[in-house]
Amino acid sequence: MSKRNKLVKFNDLLHADNVYENFNPKSNVLTIAENKELVMKGKWNDLHFKNDQAITLELACGRGEYAIGLAKKHSGRNFIGVDVKGARIWQGSTTAKENNLDNVAFLRTRIEFIDEFFEKNEVEQLWITFADPFVKERKENRRLSALGFLDRYANILKKDGLLNIKTDSPILYYYSLDTLSEHKRFRILYHDADIYRAPFLMDDLEIKTYYEQDHLKKNKTIKFIQAQLID
Ligand SMILES: C[S@@+](CC[C@H](N)C(=O)[O-])C[C@H]1O[C@@H](n2cnc3c(N)ncnc32)[C@H](O)[C@@H]1O
């Protein structure tokens, strides 16, 4: 993307009323359109969605294709895509606007800080699709299913809330099965190392992000794990 294009997109983000950004990781203040500052923790439904529908987060959402796909299927639920990359969030924000999806918003931050922006029990489901596998062992703590991340997810999920992980990476898949088995607050409900060889567990698995389409073209198998917060 050219520098000018990026600048135009960042300028649009400043005006988007469905994108919240965190510029200071030491504070949980978020900035939205026209530089308005808000603390959203515990208040996403009151201040943004203005209803009491269950909230699902798509973590590392990229262009937000899963959040948008789920929002189209489930108008009675709210969705928030989270990613650190502004240009990708811009695409998701624009698509949500073009499709009049009032049940989708975006949060630009690092997922390391996710529990600064959501209250205990505020989230019903998490989706992580095609996260970077960080294949080198010395970087495994950066994988989004590392124990430190699972602790943060447990801080914001409701009891019985679901964590859904879709990946093409055998490393991330088996690593996630290990960390979820080890974590005292999660129980694995379902896992499948090749979801396309049989009917899907649920319709929501039909949604394909840019990365999933690319992996399928390369004949990679797509893996899925669903875990539940048990306590
Ligand atoms: C391979 S892309 C997948 C995007 C999307 N889920 C999809 O399937 O198209 C990984 C995304 O994770 C984001 N990401 C990775 N680590 C992150 C972190 N710690 N906090 C926020 N975003 C992160 C990157 O910015 C990137 O957009």
Tab-separated table of C-alpha atoms and ligand atoms in Angstrom:
chain	number	residue	atom	x	y	z
A	1	MET	CA	0.000	0.000	0.000
A	2	SER	CA	1.356	3.451	-0.915
A	3	LYS	CA	2.190	5.924	1.863
A	4	ARG	CA	-0.544	8.278	0.652
A	5	ASN	CA	-3.147	5.499	0.700
A	6	LYS	CA	-2.170	4.644	4.275
A	7	LEU	CA	-2.494	8.285	5.312
A	8	VAL	CA	-5.977	8.505	3.762
A	9	LYS	CA	-6.996	5.342	5.605
A	10	PHE	CA	-5.635	6.573	8.938
A	11	ASN	CA	-7.463	9.857	8.457
A	12	ASP	CA	-10.682	7.897	7.849
A	13	LEU	CA	-10.050	5.860	11.007
A	14	LEU	CA	-9.935	9.120	12.975
A	15	HIS	CA	-13.501	9.783	11.839
A	16	ALA	CA	-14.949	6.260	11.979
A	17	ASP	CA	-17.539	5.851	14.709
A	18	ASN	CA	-17.070	2.065	14.789
A	19	VAL	CA	-13.308	2.031	15.538
A	20	TYR	CA	-11.787	2.499	18.990
A	21	GLU	CA	-8.033	2.911	19.315
A	22	ASN	CA	-5.669	2.697	22.238
A	23	PHE	CA	-2.649	4.939	21.890
A	24	ASN	CA	-1.241	4.515	25.388
A	25	PRO	CA	-0.917	0.931	26.628
A	26	LYS	CA	-0.525	2.221	30.202
A	27	SER	CA	-4.089	3.549	30.161
A	28	ASN	CA	-7.421	1.952	29.254
A	29	VAL	CA	-8.708	5.123	27.624
A	30	LEU	CA	-9.812	4.598	24.024
A	31	THR	CA	-10.075	7.192	21.297
A	32	ILE	CA	-12.946	7.234	18.809
A	33	ALA	CA	-14.120	9.589	16.049
A	34	GLU	CA	-13.078	13.239	16.370
A	35	ASN	CA	-10.621	12.352	19.158
A	36	LYS	CA	-13.331	11.658	21.708
A	37	GLU	CA	-11.872	9.704	24.648
A	38	LEU	CA	-13.805	6.973	26.446
A	39	VAL	CA	-13.278	4.143	28.915
A	40	MET	CA	-15.267	1.284	27.398
A	41	LYS	CA	-14.408	-1.480	29.879
A	42	GLY	CA	-17.726	-2.927	31.084
A	43	LYS	CA	-19.685	-0.455	28.937
A	44	TRP	CA	-19.516	-1.655	25.338
A	45	ASN	CA	-23.206	-2.470	25.227
A	46	ASP	CA	-24.330	0.715	27.013
A	47	LEU	CA	-22.081	3.161	25.189
A	48	HIS	CA	-21.639	1.628	21.750
A	49	PHE	CA	-24.199	-1.023	20.800
A	50	LYS	CA	-26.998	0.407	22.960
A	51	ASN	CA	-28.531	-3.017	23.573
A	52	ASP	CA	-27.859	-5.996	25.811
A	53	GLN	CA	-26.871	-8.559	23.188
A	54	ALA	CA	-24.036	-11.006	23.868
A	55	ILE	CA	-20.571	-9.840	22.751
A	56	THR	CA	-18.147	-11.925	20.671
A	57	LEU	CA	-14.572	-10.792	19.997
A	58	GLU	CA	-12.569	-11.713	16.935
A	59	LEU	CA	-8.956	-11.486	18.107
A	60	ALA	CA	-6.235	-10.769	15.515
A	61	CYS	CA	-9.094	-9.991	13.155
A	62	GLY	CA	-7.020	-8.556	10.284
A	63	ARG	CA	-9.676	-7.199	7.928
A	64	GLY	CA	-12.402	-8.414	10.278
A	65	GLU	CA	-13.844	-10.940	7.856
A	66	TYR	CA	-14.914	-13.347	10.581
A	67	ALA	CA	-16.499	-10.641	12.737
A	68	ILE	CA	-18.381	-9.353	9.690
A	69	GLY	CA	-19.415	-12.832	8.525
A	70	LEU	CA	-20.686	-13.703	12.004
A	71	ALA	CA	-22.460	-10.331	12.353
A	72	LYS	CA	-24.367	-10.974	9.097
A	73	LYS	CA	-25.448	-14.410	10.341
A	74	HIS	CA	-26.328	-13.332	13.884
A	75	SER	CA	-28.030	-9.936	13.960
A	76	GLY	CA	-29.005	-10.607	17.590
A	77	ARG	CA	-25.380	-10.627	18.752
A	78	ASN	CA	-22.622	-7.999	18.898
A	79	PHE	CA	-19.102	-8.437	17.460
A	80	ILE	CA	-15.834	-6.598	18.002
A	81	GLY	CA	-12.773	-7.210	15.823
A	82	VAL	CA	-9.441	-6.610	17.548
A	83	ASP	CA	-6.125	-6.098	15.784
A	84	VAL	CA	-3.072	-3.889	16.045
A	85	LYS	CA	-2.874	-3.000	12.357
A	86	GLY	CA	-4.765	0.160	11.435
A	87	ALA	CA	-4.941	-0.356	7.670
A	88	ARG	CA	-6.539	-3.799	8.091
A	89	ILE	CA	-9.026	-2.502	10.657
A	90	TRP	CA	-9.871	0.303	8.229
A	91	GLN	CA	-10.994	-2.317	5.686
A	92	GLY	CA	-13.183	-4.065	8.254
A	93	SER	CA	-14.659	-0.796	9.471
A	94	THR	CA	-15.453	0.280	5.896
A	95	THR	CA	-17.075	-3.069	5.006
A	96	ALA	CA	-19.178	-2.985	8.187
A	97	LYS	CA	-20.374	0.528	7.299
A	98	GLU	CA	-21.120	-0.405	3.673
A	99	ASN	CA	-23.226	-3.333	4.910
A	100	ASN	CA	-25.003	-1.253	7.593
A	101	LEU	CA	-23.789	-3.650	10.263
A	102	ASP	CA	-24.484	-1.793	13.507
A	103	ASN	CA	-23.598	-4.924	15.463
A	104	VAL	CA	-19.880	-4.736	14.558
A	105	ALA	CA	-17.174	-2.499	16.016
A	106	PHE	CA	-13.379	-2.593	15.998
A	107	LEU	CA	-10.734	-2.105	18.636
A	108	ARG	CA	-7.160	-1.292	17.656
A	109	THR	CA	-4.809	-2.510	20.335
A	110	ARG	CA	-2.416	-5.295	21.143
A	111	ILE	CA	-4.205	-8.400	22.443
A	112	GLU	CA	-1.695	-8.482	25.304
A	113	PHE	CA	-3.856	-5.721	26.880
A	114	ILE	CA	-7.295	-7.158	26.090
A	115	ASP	CA	-8.436	-7.411	29.705
A	116	GLU	CA	-7.808	-3.673	30.144
A	117	PHE	CA	-10.674	-3.009	27.736
A	118	PHE	CA	-13.262	-5.617	28.724
A	119	GLU	CA	-14.760	-6.331	32.129
A	120	LYS	CA	-15.002	-9.718	33.788
A	121	ASN	CA	-17.979	-11.600	32.232
A	122	GLU	CA	-18.409	-9.010	29.469
A	123	VAL	CA	-17.612	-11.404	26.602
A	124	GLU	CA	-19.500	-14.530	25.591
A	125	GLN	CA	-17.283	-15.884	22.808
A	126	LEU	CA	-13.828	-15.420	21.345
A	127	TRP	CA	-12.716	-16.330	17.857
A	128	ILE	CA	-9.076	-16.536	16.779
A	129	THR	CA	-8.623	-17.330	13.112
A	130	PHE	CA	-5.318	-17.970	11.371
A	131	ALA	CA	-3.201	-16.290	14.007
A	132	ASP	CA	0.536	-16.107	13.394
A	133	PRO	CA	1.940	-19.472	14.593
A	134	PHE	CA	5.327	-18.032	15.721
A	135	VAL	CA	6.971	-21.314	14.771
A	136	LYS	CA	10.240	-20.700	16.629
A	137	GLU	CA	10.011	-22.146	20.124
A	138	ARG	CA	11.650	-19.097	21.707
A	139	LYS	CA	8.680	-17.039	20.470
A	140	GLU	CA	5.938	-19.414	21.649
A	141	ASN	CA	4.809	-17.004	24.383
A	142	ARG	CA	3.596	-14.727	21.583
A	143	ARG	CA	1.198	-17.369	20.257
A	144	LEU	CA	-2.347	-16.232	21.010
A	145	SER	CA	-3.071	-19.488	22.826
A	146	ALA	CA	-0.046	-19.216	25.157
A	147	LEU	CA	-0.961	-19.625	28.836
A	148	GLY	CA	-0.532	-15.882	29.492
A	149	PHE	CA	-3.130	-15.090	26.800
A	150	LEU	CA	-5.504	-17.785	28.096
A	151	ASP	CA	-5.337	-16.107	31.537
A	152	ARG	CA	-6.422	-12.822	29.960
A	153	TYR	CA	-9.267	-14.474	28.039
A	154	ALA	CA	-10.441	-16.164	31.250
A	155	ASN	CA	-10.570	-12.686	32.838
A	156	ILE	CA	-13.139	-11.380	30.340
A	157	LEU	CA	-15.180	-14.450	29.292
A	158	LYS	CA	-18.430	-15.400	30.985
A	159	LYS	CA	-18.632	-18.803	32.645
A	160	ASP	CA	-19.379	-21.376	29.912
A	161	GLY	CA	-18.129	-18.831	27.344
A	162	LEU	CA	-16.434	-20.264	24.264
A	163	LEU	CA	-12.986	-19.878	22.743
A	164	ASN	CA	-12.893	-20.878	19.050
A	165	ILE	CA	-9.556	-21.330	17.287
A	166	LYS	CA	-9.233	-21.969	13.544
A	167	THR	CA	-5.777	-22.503	12.076
A	168	ASP	CA	-3.873	-24.101	9.235
A	169	SER	CA	-0.777	-24.521	11.416
A	170	PRO	CA	-0.143	-27.955	12.986
A	171	ILE	CA	2.286	-26.250	15.382
A	172	LEU	CA	-0.320	-23.785	16.637
A	173	TYR	CA	-3.039	-26.466	16.690
A	174	TYR	CA	-1.137	-28.973	18.853
A	175	TYR	CA	0.346	-26.227	21.001
A	176	SER	CA	-3.174	-24.843	21.657
A	177	LEU	CA	-4.462	-28.314	22.568
A	178	ASP	CA	-1.596	-28.563	25.082
A	179	THR	CA	-2.070	-25.133	26.674
A	180	LEU	CA	-5.871	-25.501	26.824
A	181	SER	CA	-5.501	-28.922	28.472
A	182	GLU	CA	-3.021	-27.475	30.950
A	183	HIS	CA	-5.081	-24.379	31.794
A	184	LYS	CA	-7.272	-25.005	34.833
A	185	ARG	CA	-10.138	-22.794	33.678
A	186	PHE	CA	-10.667	-24.148	30.149
A	187	ARG	CA	-12.064	-27.459	28.965
A	188	ILE	CA	-11.707	-28.578	25.342
A	189	LEU	CA	-15.151	-29.370	23.927
A	190	TYR	CA	-14.181	-30.271	20.396
A	191	HIS	CA	-11.152	-30.476	18.144
A	192	ASP	CA	-10.643	-31.572	14.568
A	193	ALA	CA	-7.402	-31.522	12.582
A	194	ASP	CA	-9.215	-31.415	9.199
A	195	ILE	CA	-12.622	-29.761	9.296
A	196	TYR	CA	-13.311	-30.165	5.562
A	197	ARG	CA	-13.333	-33.961	5.562
A	198	ALA	CA	-16.815	-34.163	7.164
A	199	PRO	CA	-19.853	-31.890	7.717
A	200	PHE	CA	-18.991	-28.883	9.872
A	201	LEU	CA	-19.669	-28.933	13.593
A	202	MET	CA	-21.541	-25.654	13.126
A	203	ASP	CA	-22.481	-23.247	10.322
A	204	ASP	CA	-20.161	-20.536	11.648
A	205	LEU	CA	-17.212	-22.566	10.352
A	206	GLU	CA	-18.346	-21.807	6.782
A	207	ILE	CA	-16.917	-18.281	6.934
A	208	LYS	CA	-13.583	-18.048	5.108
A	209	THR	CA	-11.115	-15.246	5.685
A	210	TYR	CA	-8.573	-14.136	3.105
A	211	TYR	CA	-5.969	-16.301	4.856
A	212	GLU	CA	-8.210	-19.381	4.932
A	213	GLN	CA	-8.900	-19.081	1.200
A	214	ASP	CA	-5.184	-18.787	0.558
A	215	HIS	CA	-4.386	-21.851	2.699
A	216	LEU	CA	-7.101	-23.892	0.977
A	217	LYS	CA	-5.670	-23.004	-2.435
A	218	LYS	CA	-2.368	-24.427	-1.197
A	219	ASN	CA	-4.177	-27.633	-0.112
A	220	LYS	CA	-3.495	-27.074	3.573
A	221	THR	CA	-5.836	-28.726	6.048
A	222	ILE	CA	-7.865	-26.424	8.285
A	223	LYS	CA	-7.998	-27.230	11.978
A	224	PHE	CA	-10.444	-26.149	14.661
A	225	ILE	CA	-10.619	-26.189	18.450
A	226	GLN	CA	-13.517	-25.148	20.642
A	227	ALA	CA	-12.922	-24.748	24.369
A	228	GLN	CA	-15.162	-23.565	27.188
A	229	LEU	CA	-14.450	-21.500	30.284
A	230	ILE	CA	-15.485	-23.784	33.127
A	231	ASP	CA	-15.040	-21.583	36.148
B	1	LIG	C1	-2.166	-13.936	9.708
B	1	LIG	S1	-3.160	-12.534	10.107
B	1	LIG	C2	-4.775	-13.249	10.230
B	1	LIG	C3	-5.872	-12.227	10.103
B	1	LIG	C4	-7.305	-12.783	10.114
B	1	LIG	N1	-7.632	-13.459	11.331
B	1	LIG	C5	-7.555	-13.678	8.940
B	1	LIG	O1	-7.726	-14.890	9.102
B	1	LIG	O2	-7.568	-13.140	7.819
B	1	LIG	C6	-2.708	-12.268	11.788
B	1	LIG	C7	-3.203	-10.955	12.353
B	1	LIG	O3	-2.933	-10.949	13.738
B	1	LIG	C8	-2.581	-9.641	14.140
B	1	LIG	N2	-1.844	-9.795	15.409
B	1	LIG	C9	-0.849	-10.676	15.673
B	1	LIG	N3	-0.450	-10.581	16.951
B	1	LIG	C10	-1.209	-9.608	17.507
B	1	LIG	C11	-1.288	-9.048	18.815
B	1	LIG	N4	-0.487	-9.482	19.792
B	1	LIG	N5	-2.181	-8.070	19.044
B	1	LIG	C12	-2.991	-7.627	18.046
B	1	LIG	N6	-2.989	-8.130	16.782
B	1	LIG	C13	-2.101	-9.109	16.513
B	1	LIG	C14	-1.779	-9.107	12.986
B	1	LIG	O4	-1.766	-7.693	12.977
B	1	LIG	C15	-2.530	-9.704	11.790
B	1	LIG	O5	-3.528	-8.837	11.295
